[in-house]
XYZ file of C-alpha atoms in Angstrom:
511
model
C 15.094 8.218 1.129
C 18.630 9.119 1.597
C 20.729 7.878 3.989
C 24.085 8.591 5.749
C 27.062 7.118 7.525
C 30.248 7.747 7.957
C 33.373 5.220 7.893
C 37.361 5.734 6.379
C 39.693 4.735 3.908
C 43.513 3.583 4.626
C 46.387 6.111 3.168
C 48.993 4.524 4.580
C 49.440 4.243 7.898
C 46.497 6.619 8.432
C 43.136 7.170 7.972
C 40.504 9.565 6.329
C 36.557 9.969 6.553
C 34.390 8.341 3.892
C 30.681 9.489 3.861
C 29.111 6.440 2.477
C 25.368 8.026 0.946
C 22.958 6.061 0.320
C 19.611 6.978 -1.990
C 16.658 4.197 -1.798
C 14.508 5.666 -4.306
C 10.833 3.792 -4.862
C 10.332 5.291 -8.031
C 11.679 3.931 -11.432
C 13.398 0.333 -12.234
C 15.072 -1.561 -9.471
C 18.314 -1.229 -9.631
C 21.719 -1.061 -7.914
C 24.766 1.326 -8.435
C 27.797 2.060 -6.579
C 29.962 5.245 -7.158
C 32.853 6.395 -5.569
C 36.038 4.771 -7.053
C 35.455 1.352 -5.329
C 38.025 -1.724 -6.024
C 37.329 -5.164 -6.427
C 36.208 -5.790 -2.833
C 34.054 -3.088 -2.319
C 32.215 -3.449 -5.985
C 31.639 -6.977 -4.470
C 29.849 -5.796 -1.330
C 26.806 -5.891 -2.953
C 26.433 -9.100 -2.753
C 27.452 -9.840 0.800
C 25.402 -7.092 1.923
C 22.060 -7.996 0.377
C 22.361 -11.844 1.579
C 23.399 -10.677 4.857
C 20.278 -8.733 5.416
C 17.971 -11.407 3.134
C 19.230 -14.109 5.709
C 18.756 -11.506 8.750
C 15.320 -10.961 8.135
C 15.774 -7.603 6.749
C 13.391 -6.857 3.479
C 14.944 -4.086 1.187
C 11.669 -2.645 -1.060
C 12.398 -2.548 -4.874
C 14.024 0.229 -5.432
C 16.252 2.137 -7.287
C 19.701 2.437 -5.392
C 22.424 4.330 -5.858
C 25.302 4.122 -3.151
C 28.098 7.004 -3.232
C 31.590 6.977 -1.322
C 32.785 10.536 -0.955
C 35.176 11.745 -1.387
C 34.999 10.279 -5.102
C 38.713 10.439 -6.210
C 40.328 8.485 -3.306
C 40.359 4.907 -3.844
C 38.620 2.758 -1.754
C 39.687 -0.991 -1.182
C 38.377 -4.223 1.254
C 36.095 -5.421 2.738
C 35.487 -3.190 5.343
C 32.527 -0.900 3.966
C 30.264 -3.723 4.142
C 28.319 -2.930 7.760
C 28.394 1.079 6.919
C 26.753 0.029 3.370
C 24.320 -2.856 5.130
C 23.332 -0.060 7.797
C 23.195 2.715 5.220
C 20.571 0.445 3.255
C 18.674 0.093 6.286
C 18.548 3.786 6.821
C 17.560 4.630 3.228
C 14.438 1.986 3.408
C 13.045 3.632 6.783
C 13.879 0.215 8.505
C 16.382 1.908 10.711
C 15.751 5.503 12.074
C 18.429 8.036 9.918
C 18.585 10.084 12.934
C 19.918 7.326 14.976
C 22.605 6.898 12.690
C 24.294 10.634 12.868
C 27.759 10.740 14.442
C 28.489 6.981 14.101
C 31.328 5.277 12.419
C 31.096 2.148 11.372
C 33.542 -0.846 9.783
C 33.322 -4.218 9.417
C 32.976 -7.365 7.073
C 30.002 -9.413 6.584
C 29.172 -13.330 6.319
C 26.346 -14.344 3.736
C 24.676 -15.065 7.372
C 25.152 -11.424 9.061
C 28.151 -12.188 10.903
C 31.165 -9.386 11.162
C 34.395 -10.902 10.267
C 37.596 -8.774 11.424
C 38.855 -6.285 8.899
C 42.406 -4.726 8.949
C 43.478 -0.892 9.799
C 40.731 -0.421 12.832
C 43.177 1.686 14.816
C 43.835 4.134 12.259
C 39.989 4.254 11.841
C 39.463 4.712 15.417
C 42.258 7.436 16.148
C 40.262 9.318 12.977
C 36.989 8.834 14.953
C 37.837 10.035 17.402
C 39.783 13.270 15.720
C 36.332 13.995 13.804
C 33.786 13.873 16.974
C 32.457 10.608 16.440
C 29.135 9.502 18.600
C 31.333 6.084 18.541
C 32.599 3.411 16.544
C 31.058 -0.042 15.654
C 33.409 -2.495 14.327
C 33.618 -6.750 14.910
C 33.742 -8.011 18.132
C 36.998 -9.163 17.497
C 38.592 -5.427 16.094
C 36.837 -3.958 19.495
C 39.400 -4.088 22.033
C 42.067 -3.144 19.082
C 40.128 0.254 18.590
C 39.726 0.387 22.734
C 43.165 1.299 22.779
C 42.300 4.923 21.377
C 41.081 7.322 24.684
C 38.519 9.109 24.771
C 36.047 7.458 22.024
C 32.983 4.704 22.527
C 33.937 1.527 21.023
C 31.001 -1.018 20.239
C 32.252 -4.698 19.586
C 29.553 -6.294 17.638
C 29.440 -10.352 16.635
C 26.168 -9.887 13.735
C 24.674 -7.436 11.575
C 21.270 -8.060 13.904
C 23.372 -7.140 17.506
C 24.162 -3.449 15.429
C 20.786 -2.752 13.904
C 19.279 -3.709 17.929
C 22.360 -1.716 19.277
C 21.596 1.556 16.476
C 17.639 1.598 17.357
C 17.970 1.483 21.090
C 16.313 -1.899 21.573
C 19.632 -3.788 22.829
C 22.462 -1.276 23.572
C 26.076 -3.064 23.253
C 28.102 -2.901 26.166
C 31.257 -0.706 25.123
C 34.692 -2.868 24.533
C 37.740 -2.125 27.017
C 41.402 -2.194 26.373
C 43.250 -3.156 29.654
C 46.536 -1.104 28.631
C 48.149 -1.234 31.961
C 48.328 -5.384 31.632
C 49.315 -4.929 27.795
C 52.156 -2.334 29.139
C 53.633 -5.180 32.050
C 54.487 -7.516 28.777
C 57.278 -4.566 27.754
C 59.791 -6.140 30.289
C 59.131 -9.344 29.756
C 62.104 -11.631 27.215
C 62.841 -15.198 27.104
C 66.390 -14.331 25.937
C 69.724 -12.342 27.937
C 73.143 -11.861 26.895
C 73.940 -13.719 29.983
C 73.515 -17.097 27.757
C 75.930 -15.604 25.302
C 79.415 -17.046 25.752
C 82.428 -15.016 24.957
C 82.088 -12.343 22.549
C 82.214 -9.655 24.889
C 83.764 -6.982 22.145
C 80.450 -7.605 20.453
C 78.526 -7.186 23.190
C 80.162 -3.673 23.285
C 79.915 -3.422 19.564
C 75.800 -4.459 20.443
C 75.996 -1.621 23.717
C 77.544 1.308 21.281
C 74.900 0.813 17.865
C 71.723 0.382 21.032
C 72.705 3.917 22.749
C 72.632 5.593 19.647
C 70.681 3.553 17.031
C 73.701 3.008 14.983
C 73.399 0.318 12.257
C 75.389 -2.612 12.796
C 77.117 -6.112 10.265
C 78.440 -8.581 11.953
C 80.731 -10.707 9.584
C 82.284 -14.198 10.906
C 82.055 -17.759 10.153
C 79.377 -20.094 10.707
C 77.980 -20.777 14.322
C 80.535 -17.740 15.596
C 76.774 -16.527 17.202
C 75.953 -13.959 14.726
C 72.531 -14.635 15.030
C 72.267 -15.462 18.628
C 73.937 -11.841 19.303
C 71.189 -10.346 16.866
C 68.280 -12.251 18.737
C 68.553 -10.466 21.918
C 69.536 -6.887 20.614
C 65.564 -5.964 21.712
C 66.259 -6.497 25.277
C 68.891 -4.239 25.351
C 66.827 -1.460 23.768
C 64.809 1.152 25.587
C 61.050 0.534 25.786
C 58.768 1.943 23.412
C 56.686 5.104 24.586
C 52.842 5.244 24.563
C 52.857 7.432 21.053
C 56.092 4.677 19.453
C 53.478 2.046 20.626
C 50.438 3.671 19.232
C 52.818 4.329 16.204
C 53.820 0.902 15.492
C 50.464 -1.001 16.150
C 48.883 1.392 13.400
C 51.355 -0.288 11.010
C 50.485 -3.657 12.015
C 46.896 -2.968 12.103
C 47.028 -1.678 8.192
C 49.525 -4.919 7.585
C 46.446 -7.334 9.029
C 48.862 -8.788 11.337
C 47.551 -8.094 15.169
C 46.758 -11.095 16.924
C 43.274 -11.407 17.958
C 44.977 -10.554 21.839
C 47.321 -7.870 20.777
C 45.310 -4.578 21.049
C 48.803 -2.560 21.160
C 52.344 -3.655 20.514
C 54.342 -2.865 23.508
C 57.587 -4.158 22.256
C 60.115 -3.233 19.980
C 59.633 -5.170 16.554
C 62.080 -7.240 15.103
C 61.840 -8.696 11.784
C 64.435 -11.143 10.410
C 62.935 -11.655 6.643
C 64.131 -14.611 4.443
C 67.159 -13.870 1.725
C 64.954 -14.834 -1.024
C 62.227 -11.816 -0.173
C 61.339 -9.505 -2.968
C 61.907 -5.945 -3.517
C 58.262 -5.324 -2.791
C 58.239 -8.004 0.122
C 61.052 -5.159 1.585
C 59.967 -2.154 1.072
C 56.467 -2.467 0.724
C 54.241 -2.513 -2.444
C 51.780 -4.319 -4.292
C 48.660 -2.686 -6.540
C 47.819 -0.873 -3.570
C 50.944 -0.389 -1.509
C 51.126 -2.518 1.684
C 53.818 -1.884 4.309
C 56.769 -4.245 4.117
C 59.817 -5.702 6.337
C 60.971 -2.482 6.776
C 58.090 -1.025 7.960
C 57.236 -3.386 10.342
C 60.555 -2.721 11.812
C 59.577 0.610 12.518
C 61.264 1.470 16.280
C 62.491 -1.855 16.214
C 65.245 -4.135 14.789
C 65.381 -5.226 11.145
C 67.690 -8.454 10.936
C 69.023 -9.677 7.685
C 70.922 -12.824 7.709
C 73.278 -14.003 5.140
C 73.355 -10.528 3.711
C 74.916 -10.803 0.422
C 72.746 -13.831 -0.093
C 70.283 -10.992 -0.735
C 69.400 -10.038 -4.355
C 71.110 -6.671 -5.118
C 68.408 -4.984 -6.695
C 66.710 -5.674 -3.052
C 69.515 -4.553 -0.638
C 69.742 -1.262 -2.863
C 66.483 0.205 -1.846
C 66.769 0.545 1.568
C 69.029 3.628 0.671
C 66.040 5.548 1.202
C 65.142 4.177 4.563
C 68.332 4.230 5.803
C 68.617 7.707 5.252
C 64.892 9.535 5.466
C 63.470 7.129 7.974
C 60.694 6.637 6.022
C 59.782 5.032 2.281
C 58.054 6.473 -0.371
C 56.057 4.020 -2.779
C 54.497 5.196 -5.920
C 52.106 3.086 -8.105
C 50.242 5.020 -11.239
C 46.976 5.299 -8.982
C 48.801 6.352 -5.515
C 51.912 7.122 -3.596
C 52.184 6.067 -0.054
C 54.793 6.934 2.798
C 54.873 4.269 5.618
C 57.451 5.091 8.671
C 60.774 3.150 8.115
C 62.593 4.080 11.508
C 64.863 1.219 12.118
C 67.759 -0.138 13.452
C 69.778 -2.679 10.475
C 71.507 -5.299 12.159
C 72.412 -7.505 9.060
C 75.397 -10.595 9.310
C 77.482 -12.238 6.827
C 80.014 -15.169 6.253
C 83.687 -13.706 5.517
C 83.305 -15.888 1.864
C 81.290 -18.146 0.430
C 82.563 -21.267 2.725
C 82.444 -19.260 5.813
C 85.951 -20.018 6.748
C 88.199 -17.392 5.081
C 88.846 -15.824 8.792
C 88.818 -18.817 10.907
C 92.227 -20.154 11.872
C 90.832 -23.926 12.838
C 89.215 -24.710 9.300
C 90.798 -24.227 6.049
C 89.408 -22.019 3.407
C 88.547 -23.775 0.451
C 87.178 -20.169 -1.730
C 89.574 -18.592 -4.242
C 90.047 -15.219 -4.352
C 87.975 -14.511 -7.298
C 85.119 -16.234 -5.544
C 85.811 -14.194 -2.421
C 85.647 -10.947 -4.686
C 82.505 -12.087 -6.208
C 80.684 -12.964 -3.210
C 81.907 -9.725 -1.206
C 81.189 -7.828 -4.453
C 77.272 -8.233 -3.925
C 77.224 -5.800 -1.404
C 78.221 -2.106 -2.708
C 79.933 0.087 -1.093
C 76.697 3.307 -1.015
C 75.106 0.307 1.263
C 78.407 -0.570 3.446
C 78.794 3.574 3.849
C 75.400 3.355 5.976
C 76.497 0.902 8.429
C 78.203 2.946 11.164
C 79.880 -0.539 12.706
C 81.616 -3.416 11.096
C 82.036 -6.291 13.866
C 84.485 -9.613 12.968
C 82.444 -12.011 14.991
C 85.494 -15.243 15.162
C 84.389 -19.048 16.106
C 84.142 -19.068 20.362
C 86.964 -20.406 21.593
C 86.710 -24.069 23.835
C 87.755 -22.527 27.261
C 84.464 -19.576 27.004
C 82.271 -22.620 25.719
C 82.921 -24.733 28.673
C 82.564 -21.554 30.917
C 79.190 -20.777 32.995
C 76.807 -18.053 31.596
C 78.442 -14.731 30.994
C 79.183 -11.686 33.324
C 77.032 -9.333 30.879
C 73.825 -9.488 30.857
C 70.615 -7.867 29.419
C 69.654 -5.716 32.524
C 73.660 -4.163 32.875
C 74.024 -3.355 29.114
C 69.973 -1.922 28.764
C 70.668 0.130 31.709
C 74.409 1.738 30.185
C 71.804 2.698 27.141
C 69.133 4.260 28.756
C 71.878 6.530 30.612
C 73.605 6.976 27.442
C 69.934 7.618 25.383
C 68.799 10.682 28.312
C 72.013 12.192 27.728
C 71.315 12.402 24.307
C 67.459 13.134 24.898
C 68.261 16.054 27.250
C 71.033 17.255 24.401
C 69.106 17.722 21.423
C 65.342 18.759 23.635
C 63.847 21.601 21.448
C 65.297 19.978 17.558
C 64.241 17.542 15.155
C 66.337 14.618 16.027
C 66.564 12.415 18.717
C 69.216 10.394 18.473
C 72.925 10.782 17.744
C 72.366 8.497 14.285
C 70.273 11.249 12.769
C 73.103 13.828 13.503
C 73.775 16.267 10.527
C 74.845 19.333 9.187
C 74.302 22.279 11.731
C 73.502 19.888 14.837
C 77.022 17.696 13.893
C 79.427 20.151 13.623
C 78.077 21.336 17.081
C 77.911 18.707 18.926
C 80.787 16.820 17.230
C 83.426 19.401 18.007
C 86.979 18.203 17.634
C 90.377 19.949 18.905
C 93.298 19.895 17.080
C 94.525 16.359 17.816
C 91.333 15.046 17.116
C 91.840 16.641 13.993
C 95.109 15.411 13.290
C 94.722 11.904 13.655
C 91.111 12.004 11.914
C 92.657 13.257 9.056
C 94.775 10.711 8.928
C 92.513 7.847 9.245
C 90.602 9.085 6.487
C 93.517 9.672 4.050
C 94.681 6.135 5.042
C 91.643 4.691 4.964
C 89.888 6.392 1.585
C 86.899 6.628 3.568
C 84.081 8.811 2.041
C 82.247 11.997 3.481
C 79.351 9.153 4.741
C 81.830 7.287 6.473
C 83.222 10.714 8.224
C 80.033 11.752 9.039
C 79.196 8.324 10.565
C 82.456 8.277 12.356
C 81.842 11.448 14.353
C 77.924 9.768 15.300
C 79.402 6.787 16.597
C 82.231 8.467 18.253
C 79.448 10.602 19.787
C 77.767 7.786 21.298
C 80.895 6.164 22.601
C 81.494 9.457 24.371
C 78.208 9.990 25.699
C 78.261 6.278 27.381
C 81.896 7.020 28.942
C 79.913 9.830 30.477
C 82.212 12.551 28.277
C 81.116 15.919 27.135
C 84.386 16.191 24.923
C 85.117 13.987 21.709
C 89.377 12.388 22.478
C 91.320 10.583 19.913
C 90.017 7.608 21.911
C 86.460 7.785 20.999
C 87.926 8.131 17.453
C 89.898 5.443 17.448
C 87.393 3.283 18.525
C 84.840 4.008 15.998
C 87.479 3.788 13.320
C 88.420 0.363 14.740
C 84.591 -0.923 13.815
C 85.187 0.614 10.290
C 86.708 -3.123 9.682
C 85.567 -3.397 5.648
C 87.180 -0.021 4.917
C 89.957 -1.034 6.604
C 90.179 -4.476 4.562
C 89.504 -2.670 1.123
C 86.182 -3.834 0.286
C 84.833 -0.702 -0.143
């Protein structure tokens, strides 16, 4: 008899319907194949599946079996088509009704024993589930309240293969799983860190205020324990919260990473991601056989942090060009290309020279110049061009140290943003971009309108400066934002000068 049910396969961050078909057919030699384009994982089902129902008490007939995964030419990986396979084989032997089977999705890993195991990418199966119509979805008890999250679709948590079958023929329904959003949305405004606990370094802070408003990308460069990283740490309080869809957005890439906690139905804050020096390309950007999303990725609507930037391998620092710019990264591999979402902000910080203390007046420098040319020489200029501010972060002086907490705090600075971030929301309502980062073309020369002093002493910068078209162009964005916190419709030579004065390595040469 032939059997059907329906579950999905991950393309990137989202998700498309697989009908799994199953043929038990009584006639001929016993025998098992599987069809479809299945990898490693899903060849290896099979085996799972058939001790899962042996030690269930489930008794397959000999039989000739043939199991198909349509569409055939999209590849299909893990280990979640082992409960639509185990259920499909039910189906096919008459043990479970077919009819009770139509409209159901189904996902989820099986023990040798019949118990589901959690399997990754849930919420982008869900959100197609519920797209297509579905009756409901059955997935692991511990996936449930992950897939909850999606409105508007029955979610069935389920701990063994036995609780599904009993669930499928109407003898035990499951009680459907719930996702208390509401409590998961209170966690947004919660952070152990403020700016209040950061001493001195207040023209950071408003280095930190400027990138936030617009989602400018941001190097600090200073020596060591000058509180590069501690400013870095608390950049996500400062930032807006993430929407319902930015949430939805980002948990689908975390669900297709595997990384949700078992409590984490949705991620309600901004990400932020402070990878090693020593990652890979493919650690990065993403990759693998079968592309997963990487570091920059996972700081989608967040904060990417790299520390000890030229530290970095070159070849790795040069392909987040493409991020940078598009907002999004491409991978190709000979059997697929994938796009995951690469929105984020680059906060990245860096020692002045190899010692740390070429700009610090209380330690002496012990680098030569050639080493100071090598070391600076690891980061080109393409990459510099793309970050809008250059901050000299210098050693805290004794009388801030000994000082109580700062005057500027988290809650002051976060709320100068938001103001700043619904000026530019209400600005560019009805085009593509959101931000004043993604200004270009059309959209900058229109918003970005200079007079003719502007003009005058822009033109000089840049001739004095060398700076390239990029750096222009990034100029006018981050003069746009320093306008729209000042409250200003028009662009003055002192929003200009200001963003030139964060242009610090193309006013030191090294670009």
């Amino acid at each position: 008899m032939l059997c059907t049910v329906r579950t999905a396969a991950l393309l990137g961050i989202d998700a498309i319907t697989v009908t799994l078909e199953a043929d038990v057919a009584r006639q001929g030699m016993p025998a098992f194949t599987l069809v479809g384009l299945p990898d490693g994982a899903v060849r290896e089902a099979k085996e799972r599946v058939f001790a899962a129902l042996k030690n269930c008490g489930y008794r397959l007939p000999p039989a000739r079996i043939t199991v198909n995964l349509a569409p055939a030419d999209v590849r299909k990986e893990g280990s979640s088509y082992d409960l639509p396979l185990a259920v499909a084989l039910l189906g096919g032997a008459e043990i479970l009704p077919a009819e009770a089977l139509s409209g159901w999705f189904l996902a989820g890993e099986l023990s040798l024993t019949g118990e589901l195991r959690p399997v990754p990418g849930v919420l982008p199966l869900a959100v197609r589930a519920r797209d297509q119509g579905a009756a409901g979805l059955i997935v692991p008890a511990a996936n449930a309240v992950e897939a909850a999250v999606v409105d508007g679709l029955p979610v069935f948590g389920a701990n063994t293969l036995a609780e599904v079958v009993s669930h499928l023929s109407g003898d035990e329904p499951l009680a459907p799983a719930r996702a208390d959003v509401a409590s998961l949305w209170q966690r947004r405004e919660t952070f152990p860190l403020d700016f209040a606990e950061v001493k001195g370094q207040e023209h950071a802070k408003r280095a930190i205020e400027i990138a936030a408003a617009g989602s400018h990308n941001l190097l600090f460069s200073g020596p060591p324990g000058s509180g590069k990283t501690m400013l870095a740490a608390r950049i996500p309080t400062v930032l807006p919260p993430l929407s319902f869809d930015e949430a939805l957005e980002v948990t689908k890439i975390y669900s297709v990473a595997g990384m949700l906690d078992a409590d984490q139905a949705l991620v309600v804050t901004r990400p932020f991601r402070a990878p090693h020096h020593t990652i890979s390309d493919a650690g990065l950007i993403g990759g693998g056989a079968y592309p997963r999303p990487g570091e920059v990725s996972l700081a989608h609507r967040g904060v990417l942090f790299l520390d000890e930037l030229p530290e970095f391998k070159k070849p790795v620092l040069e392909v987040m060009r493409q991020p940078l710019e598009q907002g999004a990264v491409t991978i190709s591999r000979a059997a697929v290309s994938l796009s995951y979402p690469a929105d984020f902000m680059l906060v990245a910080a860096m020692n002045p020279c190899p010692c740390g203390y070429l700009s610090d007046e209380h330690h002496t420098c012990t680098c030569t110049p050639q080493a100071v040319a090598r070391y600076r020489s690891r980061l080109s200029g393409p990459l510099l061009d793309r970050i809008d501010l250059h901050v000299e972060v210098p050693a805290v002086p004794y009388e801030d140290l000994r000082a109580g907490t700062s005057g500027t705090d988290s809650a002051s600075i976060r709320a100068r943003v938001l103001a700043a971030r619904t000026v530019q929301a209400e600005r560019y309502k009805g085009t593509p971009i959101r931000l004043n980062a993604e200004l270009s073309g059309r959209l900058l020369e229109e918003h970005c309108r200079l007079g003719q002093a502007e003009h005058a002493f822009l033109e000089k910068a840049v001739r004095s400066l060398g700076l390239s078209a990029r750096a222009y162009t990034r100029i006018l964005r981050l003069a746009r934002t320093i306008a729209d916190l000042g409250k200003d419709q028009a662009l003055a030579v002192s929003h200009l000068a200001e963003a030139i004065n964060y242009r610090s390595m193309d006013r030191s040469g090294l670009l």
